[in-house]
């Protein structure tokens, strides 16, 4: 079964003539859209695109699938409009909180589907650093928010009246400069082999990362650069420049614009859990609808255990 989000990506590339222009239309980054297209090619079992210096064109298989994709997406859009009329979701507003990684890679497709189904609802998106997102839901600043926590990690109490629904759990992976010896081996890297390695660290400014940094310290890694920033883009850029290695969420490594070496860790116990924070019984129909869309979109990306 083909993922409608990836079918939409194929249609966008066919219409825009390049991955970068299609990514702009869909609200993706170009690397994130390339990942969706690569997954669609794996589902199809054949190449669907030919990339060249001026952009990208569809193969014969891509053109064949494009015809069907447009029909499928048209039918889904019609179903969304019919369901919208049934639920009476028109007008009003929906305020969404997010953090950078989810706001870049996972939220846009769900918001795009919501916009197509409910074009009259006013949308706003605000970026927060967890646990500020849950507090914003409790205070009524947003209707729902994407947030995350690390495992192991410091327990962060959920504000009264707010519930967290887990959506996705991803591994933390090692990132290095391209060609680094630690990223060259096959299989997972034992955590003990990080002994003596210089690390680009996000602690102590980020309380969500302290237990992860403690695990690296216990393995013998030493801090080389302390990055006082919640931005993984800065961490990846410093790693790519050879200032140290880092342990980051798999999604961050996949979507990094800086060239990196990537390797899984053994044991794979360091993880990041992404959840949606909402007010049970106090949400709007628009918030409930987006939460359902998020649940489906995240499950397709990587099901939460």
PDB file of C-alpha atoms in Angstrom, residues 173-177 180 183 235-236 239-240 244-250 252-254 256 260-263 265:
ATOM      1  CA  UNK A 173      22.543   7.652  16.922  1.00  0.00           C
ATOM      2  CA  UNK A 174      26.202   8.645  16.737  1.00  0.00           C
ATOM      3  CA  UNK A 175      27.097  11.364  14.225  1.00  0.00           C
ATOM      4  CA  UNK A 176      30.653  12.121  13.179  1.00  0.00           C
ATOM      5  CA  UNK A 177      32.513  14.096  10.568  1.00  0.00           C
ATOM      6  CA  UNK A 180      35.558   9.393  10.733  1.00  0.00           C
ATOM      7  CA  UNK A 183      31.289   5.751  11.406  1.00  0.00           C
ATOM      8  CA  UNK A 235      25.527  20.644  16.880  1.00  0.00           C
ATOM      9  CA  UNK A 236      25.596  18.821  13.520  1.00  0.00           C
ATOM     10  CA  UNK A 239      30.438  17.782  14.305  1.00  0.00           C
ATOM     11  CA  UNK A 240      30.696  17.982  10.519  1.00  0.00           C
ATOM     12  CA  UNK A 244      33.888  16.224  17.998  1.00  0.00           C
ATOM     13  CA  UNK A 245      31.217  13.542  17.755  1.00  0.00           C
ATOM     14  CA  UNK A 246      27.642  13.767  19.069  1.00  0.00           C
ATOM     15  CA  UNK A 247      24.647  11.608  19.859  1.00  0.00           C
ATOM     16  CA  UNK A 248      21.455  12.948  18.286  1.00  0.00           C
ATOM     17  CA  UNK A 249      17.971  11.652  17.368  1.00  0.00           C
ATOM     18  CA  UNK A 250      17.891   9.567  14.203  1.00  0.00           C
ATOM     19  CA  UNK A 252      18.007  14.859  13.117  1.00  0.00           C
ATOM     20  CA  UNK A 253      20.828  12.843  11.562  1.00  0.00           C
ATOM     21  CA  UNK A 254      18.729  11.941   8.515  1.00  0.00           C
ATOM     22  CA  UNK A 256      20.946  17.303   8.605  1.00  0.00           C
ATOM     23  CA  UNK A 260      27.780  13.538   8.551  1.00  0.00           C
ATOM     24  CA  UNK A 261      28.773   9.981   9.242  1.00  0.00           C
ATOM     25  CA  UNK A 262      25.994   8.101  11.070  1.00  0.00           C
ATOM     26  CA  UNK A 263      26.068   4.873  13.072  1.00  0.00           C
ATOM     27  CA  UNK A 265      24.738   2.475  19.044  1.00  0.00           C
TER      28      UNK A 265
END
